[in-house]
Structure formats: C-alpha cells, structure tokens
Coordinates of C-alpha atoms in Angstrom, one line a residue:
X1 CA 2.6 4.0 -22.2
X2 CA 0.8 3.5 -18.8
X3 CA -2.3 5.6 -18.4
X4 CA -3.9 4.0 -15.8
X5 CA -2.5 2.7 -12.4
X6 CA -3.8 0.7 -9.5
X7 CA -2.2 1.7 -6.0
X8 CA -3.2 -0.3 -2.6
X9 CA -1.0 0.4 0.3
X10 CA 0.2 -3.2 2.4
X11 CA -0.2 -6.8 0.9
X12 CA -2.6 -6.0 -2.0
X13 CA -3.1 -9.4 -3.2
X14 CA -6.5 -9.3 -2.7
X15 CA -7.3 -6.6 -4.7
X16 CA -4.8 -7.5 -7.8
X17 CA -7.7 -8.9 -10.4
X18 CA -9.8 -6.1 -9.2
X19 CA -7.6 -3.8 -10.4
X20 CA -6.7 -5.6 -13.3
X21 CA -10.5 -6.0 -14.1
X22 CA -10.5 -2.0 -13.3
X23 CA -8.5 -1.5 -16.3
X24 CA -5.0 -0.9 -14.6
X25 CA -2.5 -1.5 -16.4
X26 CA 0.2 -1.2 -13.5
X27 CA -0.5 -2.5 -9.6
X28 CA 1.6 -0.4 -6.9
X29 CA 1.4 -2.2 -3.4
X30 CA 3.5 -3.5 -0.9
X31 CA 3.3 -7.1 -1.7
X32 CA 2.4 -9.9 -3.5
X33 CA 2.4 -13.9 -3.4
X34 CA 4.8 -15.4 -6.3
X35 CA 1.7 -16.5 -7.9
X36 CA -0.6 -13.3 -7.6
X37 CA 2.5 -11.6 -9.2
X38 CA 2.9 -14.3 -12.3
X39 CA -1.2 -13.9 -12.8
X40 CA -0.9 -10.2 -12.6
X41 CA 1.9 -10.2 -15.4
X42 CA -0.1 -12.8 -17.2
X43 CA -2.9 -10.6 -17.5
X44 CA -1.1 -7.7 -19.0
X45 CA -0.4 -5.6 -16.1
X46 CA 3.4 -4.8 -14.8
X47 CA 3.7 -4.9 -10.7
X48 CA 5.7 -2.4 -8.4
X49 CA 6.4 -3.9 -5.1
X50 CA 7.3 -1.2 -2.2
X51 CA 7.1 -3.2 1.3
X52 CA 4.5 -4.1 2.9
X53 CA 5.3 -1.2 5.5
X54 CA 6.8 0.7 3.2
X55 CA 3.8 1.5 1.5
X56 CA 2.2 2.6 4.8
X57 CA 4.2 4.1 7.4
X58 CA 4.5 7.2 5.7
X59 CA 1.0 8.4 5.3
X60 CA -0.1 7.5 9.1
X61 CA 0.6 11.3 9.4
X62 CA -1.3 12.5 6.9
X63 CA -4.1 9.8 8.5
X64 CA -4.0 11.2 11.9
X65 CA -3.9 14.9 9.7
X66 CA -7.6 13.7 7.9
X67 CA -8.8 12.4 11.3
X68 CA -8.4 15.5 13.1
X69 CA -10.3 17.3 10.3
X70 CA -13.0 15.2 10.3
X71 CA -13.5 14.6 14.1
X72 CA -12.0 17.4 16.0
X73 CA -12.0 15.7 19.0
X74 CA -10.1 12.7 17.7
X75 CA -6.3 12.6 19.4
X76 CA -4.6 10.3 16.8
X77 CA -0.9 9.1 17.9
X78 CA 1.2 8.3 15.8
X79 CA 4.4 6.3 16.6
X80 CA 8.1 7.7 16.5
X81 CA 9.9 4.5 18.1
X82 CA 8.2 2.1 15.9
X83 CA 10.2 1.3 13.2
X84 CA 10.3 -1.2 9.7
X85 CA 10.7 -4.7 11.1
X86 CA 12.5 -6.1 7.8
X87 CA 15.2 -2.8 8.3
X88 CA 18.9 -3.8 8.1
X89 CA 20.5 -3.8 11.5

C-alpha cells in the first residue's frame, strides 16, 4: 500500500523529484508535462492529476478564512463569477 503521499495544488511539475526524493510514493497535483509524468512513474511513484484549477479554487476560501486569522485587518475577496476556464459549455 501507499503510506506516504505528496500533494501540491496547480502544475506541480516542479516539485515532482522533490517529492519523489521526499519518499512519496504517490504525487497529487493538478498537472504535469508527459515527461514529468513518465519520470515520476519511472521512479516508482503513481501520479493523480486533478486540474490545474481544480486543485485550487476550492481552498481560496479556506485562504481568505487563514488570512483573516492571521491579520485581522486583511479583507480577502474571493471571486463568485470566476469560474474553471477548461469547463464544458
């Protein structure tokens, strides 16, 4: 089984050997290149691609949430028009 799981929200293809080299045996992100994927696989460690935006709209809520907390006088906004730009029409 996986123990031990690498999660980077957006194009994570900069971070796939560091997590590999990090021990992970599986790589959540929202994309890779072809080639990142085939050297991820070739190391030993299985890739779950969720969309680029995907993998980040849905936590700019709990973002502006965090914000708030830390910096009570932050006024975070986030969106409710935009939308997924690769959504079926």
């Amino acid at each position: 089984g996986i123990s031990t799981i690498g999660v980077c929200a957006g194009s994570g293809g900069e971070l796939a050997a560091a997590a590999r080299a990090e021990g992970c045996e599986a790589y959540v992100t929202g994309e890779l290149s072809h080639h990142k994927v085939m050297a991820s696989l070739h190391a030993g460690m299985s890739v779950i691609l969720g969309e680029h935006t995907g993998t980040e709209r849905g936590y700019l809520v709990r973002l502006a949430q965090r914000l708030v907390a830390e910096m009570p006088e932050c006024q975070p906004a986030v969106s409710r028009t935009d939308v997924d730009p690769l959504r079926p029409i």
